XYZ file of C-alpha atoms in Angstrom:
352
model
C 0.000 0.000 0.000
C 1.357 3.838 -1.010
C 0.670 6.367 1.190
C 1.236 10.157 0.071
C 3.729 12.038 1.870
C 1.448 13.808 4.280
C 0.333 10.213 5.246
C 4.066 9.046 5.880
C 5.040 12.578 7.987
C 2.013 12.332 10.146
C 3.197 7.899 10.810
C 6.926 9.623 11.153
C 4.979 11.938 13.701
C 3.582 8.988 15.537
C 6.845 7.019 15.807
C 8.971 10.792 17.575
C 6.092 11.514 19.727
C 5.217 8.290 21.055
C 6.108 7.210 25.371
C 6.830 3.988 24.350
C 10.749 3.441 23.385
C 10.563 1.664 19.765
C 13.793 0.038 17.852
C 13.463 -1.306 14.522
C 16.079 -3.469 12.979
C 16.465 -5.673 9.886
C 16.125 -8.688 9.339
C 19.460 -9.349 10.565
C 18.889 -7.543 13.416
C 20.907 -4.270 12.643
C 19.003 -1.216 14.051
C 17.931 0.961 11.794
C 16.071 3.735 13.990
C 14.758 4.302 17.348
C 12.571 6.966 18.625
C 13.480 9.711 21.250
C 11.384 7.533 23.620
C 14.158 5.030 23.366
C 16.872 7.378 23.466
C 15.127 8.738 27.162
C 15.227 5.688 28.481
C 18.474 3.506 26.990
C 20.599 6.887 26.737
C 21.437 5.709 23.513
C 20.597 8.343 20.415
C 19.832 7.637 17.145
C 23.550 8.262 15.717
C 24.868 5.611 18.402
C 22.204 3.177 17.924
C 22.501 2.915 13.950
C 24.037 -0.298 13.037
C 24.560 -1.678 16.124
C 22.722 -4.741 17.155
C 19.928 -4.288 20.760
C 22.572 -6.719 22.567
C 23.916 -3.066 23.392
C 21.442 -3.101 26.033
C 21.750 -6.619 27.530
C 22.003 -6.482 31.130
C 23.469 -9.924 31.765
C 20.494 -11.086 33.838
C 18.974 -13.628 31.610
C 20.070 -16.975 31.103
C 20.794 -18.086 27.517
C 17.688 -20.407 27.605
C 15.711 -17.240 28.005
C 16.607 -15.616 24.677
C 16.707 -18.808 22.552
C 12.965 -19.298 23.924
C 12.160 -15.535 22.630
C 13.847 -16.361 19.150
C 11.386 -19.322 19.308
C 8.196 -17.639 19.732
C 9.577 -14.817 17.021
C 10.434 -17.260 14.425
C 6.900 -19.668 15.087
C 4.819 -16.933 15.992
C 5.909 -14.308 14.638
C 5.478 -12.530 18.252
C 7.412 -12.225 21.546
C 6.215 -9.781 25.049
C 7.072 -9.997 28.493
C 9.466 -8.466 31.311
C 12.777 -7.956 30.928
C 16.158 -6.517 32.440
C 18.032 -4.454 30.133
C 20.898 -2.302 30.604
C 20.952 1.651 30.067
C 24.125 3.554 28.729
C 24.990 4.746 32.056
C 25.455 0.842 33.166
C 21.746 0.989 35.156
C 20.126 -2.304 34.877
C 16.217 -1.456 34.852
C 13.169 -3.337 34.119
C 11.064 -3.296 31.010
C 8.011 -4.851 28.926
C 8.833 -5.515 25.602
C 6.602 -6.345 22.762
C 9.366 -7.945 19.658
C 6.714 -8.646 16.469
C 8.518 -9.343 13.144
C 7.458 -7.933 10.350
C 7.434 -9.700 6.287
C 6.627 -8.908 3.290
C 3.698 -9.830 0.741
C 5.679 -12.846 -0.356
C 6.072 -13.786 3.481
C 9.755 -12.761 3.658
C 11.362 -11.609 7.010
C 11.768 -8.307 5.752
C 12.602 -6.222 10.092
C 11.986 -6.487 13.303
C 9.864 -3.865 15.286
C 10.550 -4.033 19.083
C 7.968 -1.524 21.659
C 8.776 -0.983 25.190
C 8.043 0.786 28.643
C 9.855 1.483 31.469
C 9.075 -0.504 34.308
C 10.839 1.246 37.035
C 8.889 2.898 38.879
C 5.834 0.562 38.027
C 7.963 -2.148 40.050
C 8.962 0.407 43.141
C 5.047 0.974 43.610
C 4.467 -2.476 43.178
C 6.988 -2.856 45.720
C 5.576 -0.515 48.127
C 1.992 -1.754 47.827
C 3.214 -5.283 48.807
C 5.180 -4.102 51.999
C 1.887 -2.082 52.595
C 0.011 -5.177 52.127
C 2.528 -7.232 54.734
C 2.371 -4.613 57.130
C -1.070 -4.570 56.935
C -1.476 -8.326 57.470
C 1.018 -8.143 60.355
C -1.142 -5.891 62.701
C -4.006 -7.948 62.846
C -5.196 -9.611 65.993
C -4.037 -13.130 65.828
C -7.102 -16.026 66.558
C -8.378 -15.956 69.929
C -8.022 -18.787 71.671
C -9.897 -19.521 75.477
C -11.149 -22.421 77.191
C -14.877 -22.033 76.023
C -14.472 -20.026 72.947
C -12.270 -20.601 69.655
C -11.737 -18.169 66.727
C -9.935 -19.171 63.339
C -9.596 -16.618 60.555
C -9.090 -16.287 56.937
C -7.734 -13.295 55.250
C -6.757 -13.185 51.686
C -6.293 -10.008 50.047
C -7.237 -9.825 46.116
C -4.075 -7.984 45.587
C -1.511 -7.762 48.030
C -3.836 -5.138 50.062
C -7.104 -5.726 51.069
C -10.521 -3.868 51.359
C -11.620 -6.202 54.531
C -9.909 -5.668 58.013
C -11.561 -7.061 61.268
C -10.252 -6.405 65.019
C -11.900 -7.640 68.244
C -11.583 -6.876 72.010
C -11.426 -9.487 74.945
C -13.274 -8.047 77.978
C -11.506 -10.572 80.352
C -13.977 -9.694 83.577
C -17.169 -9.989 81.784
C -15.786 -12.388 79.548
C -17.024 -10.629 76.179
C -15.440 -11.222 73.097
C -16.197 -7.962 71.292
C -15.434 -7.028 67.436
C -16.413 -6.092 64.104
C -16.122 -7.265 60.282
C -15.556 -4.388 57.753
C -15.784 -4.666 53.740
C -14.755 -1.465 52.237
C -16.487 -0.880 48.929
C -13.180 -1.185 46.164
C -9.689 -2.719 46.251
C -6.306 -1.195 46.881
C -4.596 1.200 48.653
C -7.616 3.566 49.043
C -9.431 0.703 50.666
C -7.087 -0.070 52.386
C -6.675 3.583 54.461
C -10.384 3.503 54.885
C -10.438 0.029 56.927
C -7.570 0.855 58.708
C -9.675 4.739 59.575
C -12.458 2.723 60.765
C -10.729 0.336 62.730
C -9.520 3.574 64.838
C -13.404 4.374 65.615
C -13.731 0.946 66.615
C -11.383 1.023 69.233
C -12.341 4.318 70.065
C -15.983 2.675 70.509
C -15.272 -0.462 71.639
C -15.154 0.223 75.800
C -17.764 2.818 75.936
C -21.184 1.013 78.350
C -23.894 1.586 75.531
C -26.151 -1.007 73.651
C -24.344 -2.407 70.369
C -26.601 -1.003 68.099
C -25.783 2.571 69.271
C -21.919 1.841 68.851
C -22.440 1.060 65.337
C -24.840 4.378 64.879
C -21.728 6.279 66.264
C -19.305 4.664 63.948
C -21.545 5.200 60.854
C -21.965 9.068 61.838
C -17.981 9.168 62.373
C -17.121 6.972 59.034
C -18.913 10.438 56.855
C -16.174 12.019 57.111
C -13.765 9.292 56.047
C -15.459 7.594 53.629
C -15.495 9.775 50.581
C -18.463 10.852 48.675
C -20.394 7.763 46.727
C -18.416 5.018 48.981
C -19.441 3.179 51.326
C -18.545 0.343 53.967
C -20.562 -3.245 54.615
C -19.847 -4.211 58.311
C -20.946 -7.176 60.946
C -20.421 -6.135 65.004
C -20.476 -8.817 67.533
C -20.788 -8.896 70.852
C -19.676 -13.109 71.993
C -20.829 -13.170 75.976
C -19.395 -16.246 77.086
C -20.526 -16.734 80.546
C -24.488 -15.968 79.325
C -24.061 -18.180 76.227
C -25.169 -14.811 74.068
C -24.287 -13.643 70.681
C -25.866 -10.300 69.498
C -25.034 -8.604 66.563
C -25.497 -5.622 64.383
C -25.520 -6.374 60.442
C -24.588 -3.126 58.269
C -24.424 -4.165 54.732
C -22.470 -7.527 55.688
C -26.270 -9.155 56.586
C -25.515 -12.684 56.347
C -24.042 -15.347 58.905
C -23.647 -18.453 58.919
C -24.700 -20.327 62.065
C -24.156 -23.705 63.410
C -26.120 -24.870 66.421
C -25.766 -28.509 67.906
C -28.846 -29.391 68.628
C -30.017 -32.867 67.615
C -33.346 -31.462 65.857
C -30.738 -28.940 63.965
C -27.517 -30.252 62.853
C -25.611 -28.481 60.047
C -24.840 -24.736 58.978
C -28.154 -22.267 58.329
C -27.991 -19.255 56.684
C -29.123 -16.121 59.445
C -29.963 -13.028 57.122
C -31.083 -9.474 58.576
C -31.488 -6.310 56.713
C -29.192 -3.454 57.710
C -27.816 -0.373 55.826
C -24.277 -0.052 54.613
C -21.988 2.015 56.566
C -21.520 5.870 55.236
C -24.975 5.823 53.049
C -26.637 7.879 55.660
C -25.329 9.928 58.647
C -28.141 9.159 60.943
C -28.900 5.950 59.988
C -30.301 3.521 62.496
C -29.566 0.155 63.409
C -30.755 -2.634 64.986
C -29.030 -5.770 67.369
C -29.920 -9.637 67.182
C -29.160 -12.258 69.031
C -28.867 -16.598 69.677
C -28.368 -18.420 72.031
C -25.020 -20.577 72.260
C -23.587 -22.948 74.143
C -20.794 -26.249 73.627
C -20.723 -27.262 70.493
C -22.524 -24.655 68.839
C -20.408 -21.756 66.824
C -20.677 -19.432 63.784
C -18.852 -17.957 60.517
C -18.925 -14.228 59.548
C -17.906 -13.604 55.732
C -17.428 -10.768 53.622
C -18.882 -10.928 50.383
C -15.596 -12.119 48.664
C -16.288 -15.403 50.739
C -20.364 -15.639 50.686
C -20.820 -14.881 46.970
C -18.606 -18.077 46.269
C -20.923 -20.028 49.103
C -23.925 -19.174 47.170
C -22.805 -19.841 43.497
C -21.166 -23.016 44.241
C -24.026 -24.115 45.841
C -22.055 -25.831 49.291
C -24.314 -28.314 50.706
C -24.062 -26.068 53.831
C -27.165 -28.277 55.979
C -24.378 -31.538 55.853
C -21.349 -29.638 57.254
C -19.930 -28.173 60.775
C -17.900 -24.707 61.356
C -14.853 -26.753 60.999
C -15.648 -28.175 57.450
C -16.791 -24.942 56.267
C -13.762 -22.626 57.471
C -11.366 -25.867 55.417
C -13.471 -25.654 52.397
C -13.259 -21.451 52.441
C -9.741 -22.102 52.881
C -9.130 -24.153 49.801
C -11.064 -21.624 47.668
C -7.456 -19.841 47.919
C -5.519 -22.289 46.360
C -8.257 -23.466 43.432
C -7.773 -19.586 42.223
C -11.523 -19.351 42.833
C -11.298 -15.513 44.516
C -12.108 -12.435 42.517
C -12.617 -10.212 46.185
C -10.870 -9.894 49.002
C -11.940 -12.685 51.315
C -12.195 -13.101 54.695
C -13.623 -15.268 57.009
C -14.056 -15.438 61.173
C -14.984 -18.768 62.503
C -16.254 -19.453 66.031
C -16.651 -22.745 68.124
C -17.980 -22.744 71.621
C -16.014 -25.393 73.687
């Protein structure tokens, strides 16, 4: 195909202006221009670049395996992307994605190579940072209570590396009240992240004060305004566990499903408790209300956020057949089947 010679100055136009860094060579692999993009990030102009061959910029990282795989996929597919370490001018060894396709003629004939690629640098120091972020977040929650009447097992799995869920509790050792909260931030990431960690600092600011449940949670929602911003909002569980009077009340705000085991014989196996309850941050004075059971040896319960209780629902787990300790092992293999696409987490409780 011909193009005029406005056509070929406005494609010459696309090739100086473009972010991406772009080599082409020929078909013996002798460059034969790169873009300022390229020059940017290699160091390497034009005039220094011409007739040399892009092992200029091999960083030594790679194993020899890895480059006869690439000229593999280029010569059978026609096609090669992926990460790699190159080296700059300067001797800096930085990451990149490259994207090699190789180009032929009408008769099929090898005629150059075109070669596209970004800087990965500081793509892989944020990556970096969100993962420690993610660790340290992992790292400061409360570890699984543990007492002589009263187990608790949990699940956490981030989507990605930081998670949207959070959960805390506090152990009121004279009363014996296990008391604590389940939080779903609406989103993913860092954002989410900051807001769970915001609320968790009303819950603890909450936490001691001598008023019903339900008026706790009113305070937190009328607090969480000002943190949540504007069109977001938070799905929450609070729980009150009172050991010694075989209670469990709770407050449902957008998390409104349990799951609840009780040992009865007329009622073995897992149901499915369900209460309406407004999201967290939808309305300032928003009112709520508390629930309870009864519980006693034997009996116990699972709190989920959606990332969890969307999968119970669609794969359809014969919940009626199974105890709080089958349940929390099945959750827990969702992880390694790649089943997720939430954050997930789970609390499990068994009365002893």
């Amino acid at each position: 195909m011909d193009y005029d010679q406005s056509t070929q100055h406005i494609f010459a136009q696309v090739f100086e202006f473009a972010q991406e860094g772009i080599c082409i060579t020929n078909a013996q692999g002798d460059i034969i221009y790169v873009n300022p993009a390229f020059t940017k990030t290699t160091g390497f102009t034009l005039e220094e670049s011409l007739g040399k061959n892009p092992r200029i910029l091999k960083s030594g990282r790679h194993s020899y395996g890895f480059y006869t795989q690439m000229w593999k996929d280029l010569t059978k597919k026609g096609q090669w992307q992926g990460e790699i370490w190159n080296k700059r001018k300067n001797g800096e060894i930085y990451p990149e994605w490259l994207n090699i396709h190789a180009v032929r003629d009408e008769k099929a004939v090898l005629t150059h190579y075109v070669s596209i690629f970004r800087d990965m640098t500081d793509e892989m120091l944020i990556l970096k940072e969100v993962q420690l972020a993610g660790q340290i977040q992992k790292n400061i929650l409360r570890s699984d209570f543990s007492d002589e009447h009263l187990k608790m097992r949990s699940i956490y799995l981030p989507y990605h590396h930081l998670s949207g869920d959070y959960y805390d509790y506090r152990w009121d050792e004279k009363n014996r009240i296990l008391k604590g909260f389940l939080f779903d931030v609406m989103g993913h990431g860092v954002a989410a992240a900051l807001q769970v960690t915001a609320l968790r600092v009303l819950f603890r600011q909450v936490v001691g004060r001598k008023i019903p449940l339900a008026e706790k949670v009113e305070w937190v929602n009328h607090e969480a305004k000002s943190i949540l911003p504007e069109d977001s909002f938070a799905a929450a569980i609070f729980f009150d566990i009172d050991i010694g009077q075989g209670k469990f009340s709770y407050v449902m705000a957008g998390i409104n499903h349990l799951l609840y085991y009780s040992s009865e014989r007329g009622q073995p196996g897992i149901r499915v408790l369900s209460q309406p309850g407004l999201f967290l941050g939808i309305s300032e004075h928003a009112e709520f209300e508390e629930h309870e059971c009864s519980l006693k040896a034997g009996d116990g319960m699972i709190l989920l956020t959606d990332g969890f209780y969307d999968l119970v629902q669609e794969k359809e787990c014969p919940l009626q057949v199974m105890t709080i300790e089958s349940t929390l092992h099945w959750l827990d293999s969702l992880s390694t089947g790649n089943e997720l696409n939430d954050d997930a987490t789970a609390l499990g409780f068994i009365c002893c």
